[in-house]
Coordinates of N, CA and C in Angstrom, one line a residue:
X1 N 0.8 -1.2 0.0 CA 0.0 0.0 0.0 C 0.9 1.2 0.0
X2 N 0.2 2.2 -1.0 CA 1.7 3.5 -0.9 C 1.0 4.1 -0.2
X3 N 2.0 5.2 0.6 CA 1.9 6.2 1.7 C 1.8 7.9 0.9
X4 N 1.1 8.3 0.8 CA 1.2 9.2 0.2 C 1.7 10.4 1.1
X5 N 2.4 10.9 1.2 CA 3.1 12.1 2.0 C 3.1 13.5 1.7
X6 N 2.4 13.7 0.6 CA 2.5 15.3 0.1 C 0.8 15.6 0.8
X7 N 1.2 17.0 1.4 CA -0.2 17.4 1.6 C -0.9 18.0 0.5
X8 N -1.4 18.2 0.1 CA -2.2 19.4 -0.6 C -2.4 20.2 -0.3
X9 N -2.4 21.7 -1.2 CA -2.2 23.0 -0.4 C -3.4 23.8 -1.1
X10 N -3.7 24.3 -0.2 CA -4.8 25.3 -0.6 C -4.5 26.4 -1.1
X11 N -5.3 26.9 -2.8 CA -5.2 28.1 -3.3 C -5.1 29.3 -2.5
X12 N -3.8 30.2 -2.9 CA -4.1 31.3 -1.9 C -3.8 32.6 -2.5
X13 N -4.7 33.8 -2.2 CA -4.8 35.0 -3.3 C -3.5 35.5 -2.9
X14 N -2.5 35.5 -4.1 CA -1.4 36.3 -3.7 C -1.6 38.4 -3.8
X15 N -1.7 39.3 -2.6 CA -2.1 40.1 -2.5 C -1.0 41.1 -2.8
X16 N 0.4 41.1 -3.2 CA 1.7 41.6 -3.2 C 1.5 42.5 -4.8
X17 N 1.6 41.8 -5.7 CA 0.9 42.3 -7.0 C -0.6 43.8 -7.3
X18 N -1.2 43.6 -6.0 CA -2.1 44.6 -6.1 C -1.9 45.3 -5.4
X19 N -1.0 45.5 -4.1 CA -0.5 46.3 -3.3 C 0.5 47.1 -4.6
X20 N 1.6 46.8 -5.0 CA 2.5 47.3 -6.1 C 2.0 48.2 -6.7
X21 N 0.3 48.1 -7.4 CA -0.4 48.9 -8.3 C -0.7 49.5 -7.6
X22 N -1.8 49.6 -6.5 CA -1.7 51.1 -5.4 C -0.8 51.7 -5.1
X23 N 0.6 51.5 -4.8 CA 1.6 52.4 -4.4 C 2.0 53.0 -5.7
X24 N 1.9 52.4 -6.7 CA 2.5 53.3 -7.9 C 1.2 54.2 -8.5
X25 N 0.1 54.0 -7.9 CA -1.2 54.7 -8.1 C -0.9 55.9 -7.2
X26 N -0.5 55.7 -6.5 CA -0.3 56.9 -5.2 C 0.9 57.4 -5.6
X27 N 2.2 57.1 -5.9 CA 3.2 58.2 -6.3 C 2.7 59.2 -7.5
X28 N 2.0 58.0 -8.7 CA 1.5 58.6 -9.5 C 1.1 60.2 -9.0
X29 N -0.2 60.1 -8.8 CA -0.7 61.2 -8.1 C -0.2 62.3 -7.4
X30 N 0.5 61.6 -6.6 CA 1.2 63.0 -5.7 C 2.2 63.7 -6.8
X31 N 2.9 62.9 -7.8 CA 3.8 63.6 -8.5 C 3.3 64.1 -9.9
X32 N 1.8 64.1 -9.7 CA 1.0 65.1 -10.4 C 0.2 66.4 -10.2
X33 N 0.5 65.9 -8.3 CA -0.2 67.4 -7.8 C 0.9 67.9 -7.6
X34 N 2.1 67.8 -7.5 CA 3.2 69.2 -7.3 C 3.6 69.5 -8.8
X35 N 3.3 68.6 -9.7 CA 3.1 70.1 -11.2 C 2.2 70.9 -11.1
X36 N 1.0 70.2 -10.7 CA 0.2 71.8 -11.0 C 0.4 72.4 -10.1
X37 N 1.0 72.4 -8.7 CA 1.1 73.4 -8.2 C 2.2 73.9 -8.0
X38 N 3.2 74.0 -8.8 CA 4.5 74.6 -9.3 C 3.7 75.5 -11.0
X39 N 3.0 74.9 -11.3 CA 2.7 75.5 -12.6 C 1.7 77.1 -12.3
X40 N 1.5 77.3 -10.9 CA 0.5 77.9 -10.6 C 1.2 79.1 -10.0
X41 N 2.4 78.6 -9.4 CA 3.5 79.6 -9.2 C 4.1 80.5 -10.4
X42 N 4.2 79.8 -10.9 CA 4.6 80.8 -12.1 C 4.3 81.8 -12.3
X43 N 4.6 83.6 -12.3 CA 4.2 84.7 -12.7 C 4.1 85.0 -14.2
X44 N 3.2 84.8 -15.1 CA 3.1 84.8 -16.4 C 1.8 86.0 -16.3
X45 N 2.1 87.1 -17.4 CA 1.2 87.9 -17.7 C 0.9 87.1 -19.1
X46 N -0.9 86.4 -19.0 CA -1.2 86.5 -20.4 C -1.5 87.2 -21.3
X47 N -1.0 87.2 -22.4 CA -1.8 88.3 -23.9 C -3.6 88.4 -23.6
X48 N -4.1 89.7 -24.1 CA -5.0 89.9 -24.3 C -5.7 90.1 -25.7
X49 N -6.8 90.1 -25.8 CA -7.5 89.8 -27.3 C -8.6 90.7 -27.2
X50 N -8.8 91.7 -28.0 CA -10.3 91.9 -27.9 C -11.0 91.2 -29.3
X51 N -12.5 91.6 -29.0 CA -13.2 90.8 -29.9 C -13.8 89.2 -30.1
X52 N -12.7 88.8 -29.3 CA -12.4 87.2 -29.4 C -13.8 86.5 -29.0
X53 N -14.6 85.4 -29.4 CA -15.5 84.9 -29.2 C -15.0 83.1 -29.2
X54 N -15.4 82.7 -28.1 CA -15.0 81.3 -28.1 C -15.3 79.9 -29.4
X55 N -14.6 79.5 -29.2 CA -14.7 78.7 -30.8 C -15.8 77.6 -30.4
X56 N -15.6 77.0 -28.7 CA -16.7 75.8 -28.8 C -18.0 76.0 -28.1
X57 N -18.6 77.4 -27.5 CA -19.2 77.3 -26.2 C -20.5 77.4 -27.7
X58 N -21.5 76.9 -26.4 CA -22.7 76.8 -27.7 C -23.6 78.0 -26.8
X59 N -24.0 79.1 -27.9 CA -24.9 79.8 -27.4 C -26.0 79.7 -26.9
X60 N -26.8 80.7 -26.1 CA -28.0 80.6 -25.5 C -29.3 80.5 -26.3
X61 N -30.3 80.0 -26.2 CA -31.1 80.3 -27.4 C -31.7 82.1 -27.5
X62 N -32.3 82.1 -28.6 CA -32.2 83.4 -28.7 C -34.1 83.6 -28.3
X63 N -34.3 84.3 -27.0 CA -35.7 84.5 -26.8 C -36.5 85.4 -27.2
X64 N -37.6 85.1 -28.1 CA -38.9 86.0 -28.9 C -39.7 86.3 -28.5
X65 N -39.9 87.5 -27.7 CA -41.4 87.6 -26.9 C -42.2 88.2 -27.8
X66 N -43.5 87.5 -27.9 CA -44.5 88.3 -28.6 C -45.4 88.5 -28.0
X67 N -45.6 90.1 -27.6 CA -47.0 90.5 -26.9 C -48.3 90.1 -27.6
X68 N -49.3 90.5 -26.4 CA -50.3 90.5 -27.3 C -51.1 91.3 -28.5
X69 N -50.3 92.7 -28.1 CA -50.2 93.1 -29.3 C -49.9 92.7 -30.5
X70 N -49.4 92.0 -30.8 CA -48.0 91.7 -31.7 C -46.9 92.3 -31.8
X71 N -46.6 92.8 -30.9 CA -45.1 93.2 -30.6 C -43.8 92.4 -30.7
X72 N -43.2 92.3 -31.3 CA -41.8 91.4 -31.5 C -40.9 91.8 -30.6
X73 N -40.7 91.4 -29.2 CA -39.2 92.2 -28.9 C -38.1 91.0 -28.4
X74 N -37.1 91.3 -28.7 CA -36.1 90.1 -28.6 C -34.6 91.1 -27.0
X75 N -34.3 90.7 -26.7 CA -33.5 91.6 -25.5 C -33.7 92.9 -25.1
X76 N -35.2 93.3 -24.9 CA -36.0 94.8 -24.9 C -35.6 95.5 -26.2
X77 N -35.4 94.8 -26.8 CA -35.1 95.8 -28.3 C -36.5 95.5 -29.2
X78 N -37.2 96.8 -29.5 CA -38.6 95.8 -30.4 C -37.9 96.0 -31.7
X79 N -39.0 94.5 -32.4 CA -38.5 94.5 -33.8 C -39.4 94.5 -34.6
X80 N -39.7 94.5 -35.9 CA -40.3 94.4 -36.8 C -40.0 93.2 -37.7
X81 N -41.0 92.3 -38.4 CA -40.7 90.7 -39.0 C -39.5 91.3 -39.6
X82 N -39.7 92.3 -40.8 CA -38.4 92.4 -41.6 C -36.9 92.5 -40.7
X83 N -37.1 92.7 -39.4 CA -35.5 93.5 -38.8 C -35.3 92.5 -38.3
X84 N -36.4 91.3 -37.7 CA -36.4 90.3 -37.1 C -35.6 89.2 -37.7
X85 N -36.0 89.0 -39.4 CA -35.3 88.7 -40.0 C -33.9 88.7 -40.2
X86 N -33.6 90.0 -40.0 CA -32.1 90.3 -40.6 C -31.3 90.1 -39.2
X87 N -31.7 90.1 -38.4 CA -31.2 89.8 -36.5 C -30.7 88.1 -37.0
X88 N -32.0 87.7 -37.4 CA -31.9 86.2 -37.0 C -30.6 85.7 -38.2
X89 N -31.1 86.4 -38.8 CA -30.3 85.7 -40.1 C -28.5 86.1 -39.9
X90 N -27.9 87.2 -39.3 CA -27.1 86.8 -38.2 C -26.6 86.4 -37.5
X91 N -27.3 86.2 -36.9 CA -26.8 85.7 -36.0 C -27.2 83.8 -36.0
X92 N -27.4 83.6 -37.2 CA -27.4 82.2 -38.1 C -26.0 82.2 -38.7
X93 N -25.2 83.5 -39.1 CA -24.2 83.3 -39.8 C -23.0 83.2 -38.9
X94 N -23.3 83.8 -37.4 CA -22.4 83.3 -36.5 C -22.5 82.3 -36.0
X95 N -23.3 81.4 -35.9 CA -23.5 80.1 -35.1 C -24.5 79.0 -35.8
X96 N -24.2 78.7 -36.3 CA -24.9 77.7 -38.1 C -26.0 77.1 -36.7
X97 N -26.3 76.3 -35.7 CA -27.2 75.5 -35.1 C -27.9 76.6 -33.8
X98 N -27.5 77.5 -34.1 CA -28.5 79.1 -33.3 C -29.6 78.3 -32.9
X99 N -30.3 78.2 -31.6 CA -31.5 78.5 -31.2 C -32.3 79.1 -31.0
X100 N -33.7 79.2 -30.8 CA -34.4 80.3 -30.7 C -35.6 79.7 -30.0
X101 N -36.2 80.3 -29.0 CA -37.1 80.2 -27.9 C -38.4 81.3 -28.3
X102 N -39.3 80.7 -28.6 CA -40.6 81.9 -28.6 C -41.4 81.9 -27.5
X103 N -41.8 83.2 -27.3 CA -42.2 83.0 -25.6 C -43.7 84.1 -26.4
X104 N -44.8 83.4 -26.8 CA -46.2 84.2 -27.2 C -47.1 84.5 -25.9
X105 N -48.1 85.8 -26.0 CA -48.9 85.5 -24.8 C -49.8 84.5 -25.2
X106 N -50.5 84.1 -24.2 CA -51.5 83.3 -24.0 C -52.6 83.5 -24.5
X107 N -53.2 85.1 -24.3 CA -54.7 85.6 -25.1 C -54.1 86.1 -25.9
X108 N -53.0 86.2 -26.5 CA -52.5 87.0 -28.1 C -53.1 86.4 -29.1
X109 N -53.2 86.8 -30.3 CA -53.7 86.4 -31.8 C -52.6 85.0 -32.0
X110 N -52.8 84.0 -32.7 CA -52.2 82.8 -33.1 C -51.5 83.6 -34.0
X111 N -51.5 84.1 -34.6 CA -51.0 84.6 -36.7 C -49.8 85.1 -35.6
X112 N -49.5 86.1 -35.3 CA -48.4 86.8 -34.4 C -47.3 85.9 -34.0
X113 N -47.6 84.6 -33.6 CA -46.3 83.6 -33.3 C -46.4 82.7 -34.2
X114 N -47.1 83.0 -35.9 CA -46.9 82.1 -36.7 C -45.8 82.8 -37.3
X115 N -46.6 83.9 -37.4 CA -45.4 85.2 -38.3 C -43.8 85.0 -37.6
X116 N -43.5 85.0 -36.3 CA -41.9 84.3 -36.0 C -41.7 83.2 -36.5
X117 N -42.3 82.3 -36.3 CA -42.2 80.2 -36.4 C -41.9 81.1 -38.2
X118 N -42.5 81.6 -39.2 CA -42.2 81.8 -40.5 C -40.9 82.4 -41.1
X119 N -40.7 83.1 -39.8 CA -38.9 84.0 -40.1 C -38.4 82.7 -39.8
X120 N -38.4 82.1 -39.0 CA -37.5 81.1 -38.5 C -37.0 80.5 -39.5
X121 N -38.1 79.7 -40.0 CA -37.9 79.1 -40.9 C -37.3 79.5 -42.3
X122 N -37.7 81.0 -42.8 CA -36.8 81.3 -43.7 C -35.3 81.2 -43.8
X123 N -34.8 81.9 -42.1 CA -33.7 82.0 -42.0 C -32.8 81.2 -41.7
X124 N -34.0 79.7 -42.1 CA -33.7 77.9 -41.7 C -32.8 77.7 -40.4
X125 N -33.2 78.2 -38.7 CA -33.1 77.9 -38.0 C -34.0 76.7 -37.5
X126 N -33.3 75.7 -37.2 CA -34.3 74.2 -37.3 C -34.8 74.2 -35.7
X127 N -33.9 74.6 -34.7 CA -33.7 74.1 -33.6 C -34.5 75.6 -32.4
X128 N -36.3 75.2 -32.8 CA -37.2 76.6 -32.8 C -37.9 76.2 -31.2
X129 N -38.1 76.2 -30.0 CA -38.7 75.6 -28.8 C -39.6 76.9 -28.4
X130 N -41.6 76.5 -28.7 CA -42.4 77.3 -28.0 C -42.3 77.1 -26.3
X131 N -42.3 78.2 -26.2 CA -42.3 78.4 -24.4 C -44.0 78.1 -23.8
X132 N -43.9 77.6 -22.4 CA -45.6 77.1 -22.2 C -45.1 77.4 -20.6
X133 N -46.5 77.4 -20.0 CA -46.3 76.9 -18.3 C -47.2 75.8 -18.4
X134 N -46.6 74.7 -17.3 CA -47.5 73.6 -17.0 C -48.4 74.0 -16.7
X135 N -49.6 73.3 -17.2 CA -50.6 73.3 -16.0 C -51.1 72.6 -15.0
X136 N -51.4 74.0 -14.2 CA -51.5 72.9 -13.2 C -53.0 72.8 -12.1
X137 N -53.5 71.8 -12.0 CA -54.7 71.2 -12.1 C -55.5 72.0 -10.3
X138 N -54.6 71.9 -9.8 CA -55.2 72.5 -8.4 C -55.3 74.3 -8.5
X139 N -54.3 74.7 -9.1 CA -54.4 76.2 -9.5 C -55.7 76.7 -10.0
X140 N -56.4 78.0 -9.5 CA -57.8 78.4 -10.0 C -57.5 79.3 -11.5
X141 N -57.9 79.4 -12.5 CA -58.1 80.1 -13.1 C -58.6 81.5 -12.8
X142 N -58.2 82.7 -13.3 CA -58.4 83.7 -13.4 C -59.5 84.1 -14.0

């Protein structure tokens, strides 16, 4: 009968390998916060620019209030379809995906916020959002 003599050994997670990657995670880091803060030290006057307009920031939409008059005014400036036109068309030529927000009254004439939705579209601004308030169901009417 043979004697078997070797024990068997139990799998065991060797933990040495992932300690290595944390400590070189941690020098990493600290020998990336004393560049930037040697880079911060530096006394550098930068150049200035006028005029300059950012290359990637995306503008705000551009908001259309139409009274109920039919009043057109866009940043308390009133406009007229034709000037409205030439504003938008503009400021289409500075920013090709321009937005535009129409904000109509409530008891205004319909034709009045069709007449913007129709500049819009001339001056093929696609990306056109009517302004609304929820309603809301427990609120009394006026």
């Amino acid at each position: 009968m043979p004697l078997k003599t070797d024990t068997v050994e139990e799998p065991a997670i060797n933990l040495t390998p992932m300690i290595d990657v944390v400590f070189l995670l941690i020098i990493f880091f600290m020998v990336g916060a004393q560049f930037t803060e040697m880079e911060r030290q530096l006394d550098v006057q930068l150049p200035t620019a006028a005029g300059v307009e950012p290359l990637t920031a995306r503008p705000d939409p551009i908001t259309i209030n139409v009274a109920e008059s039919g009043v057109i005014s866009v940043r308390d400036e009133v406009y007229q379809v034709a000037e409205l036109e030439a504003f938008l068309r503009r400021a289409k030529e500075n920013y090709p995906d321009q937005a535009v927000l129409v904000r109509g009254a409530a008891q205004g004439p319909y034709q009045n916020v069709i007449d913007v939705l129709a500049v819009c579209r001339r001056v093929d601004i696609s990306a056109v959002n009517l302004a609304y308030r929820p309603h809301d169901p427990d609120a009394q009417e006026p």
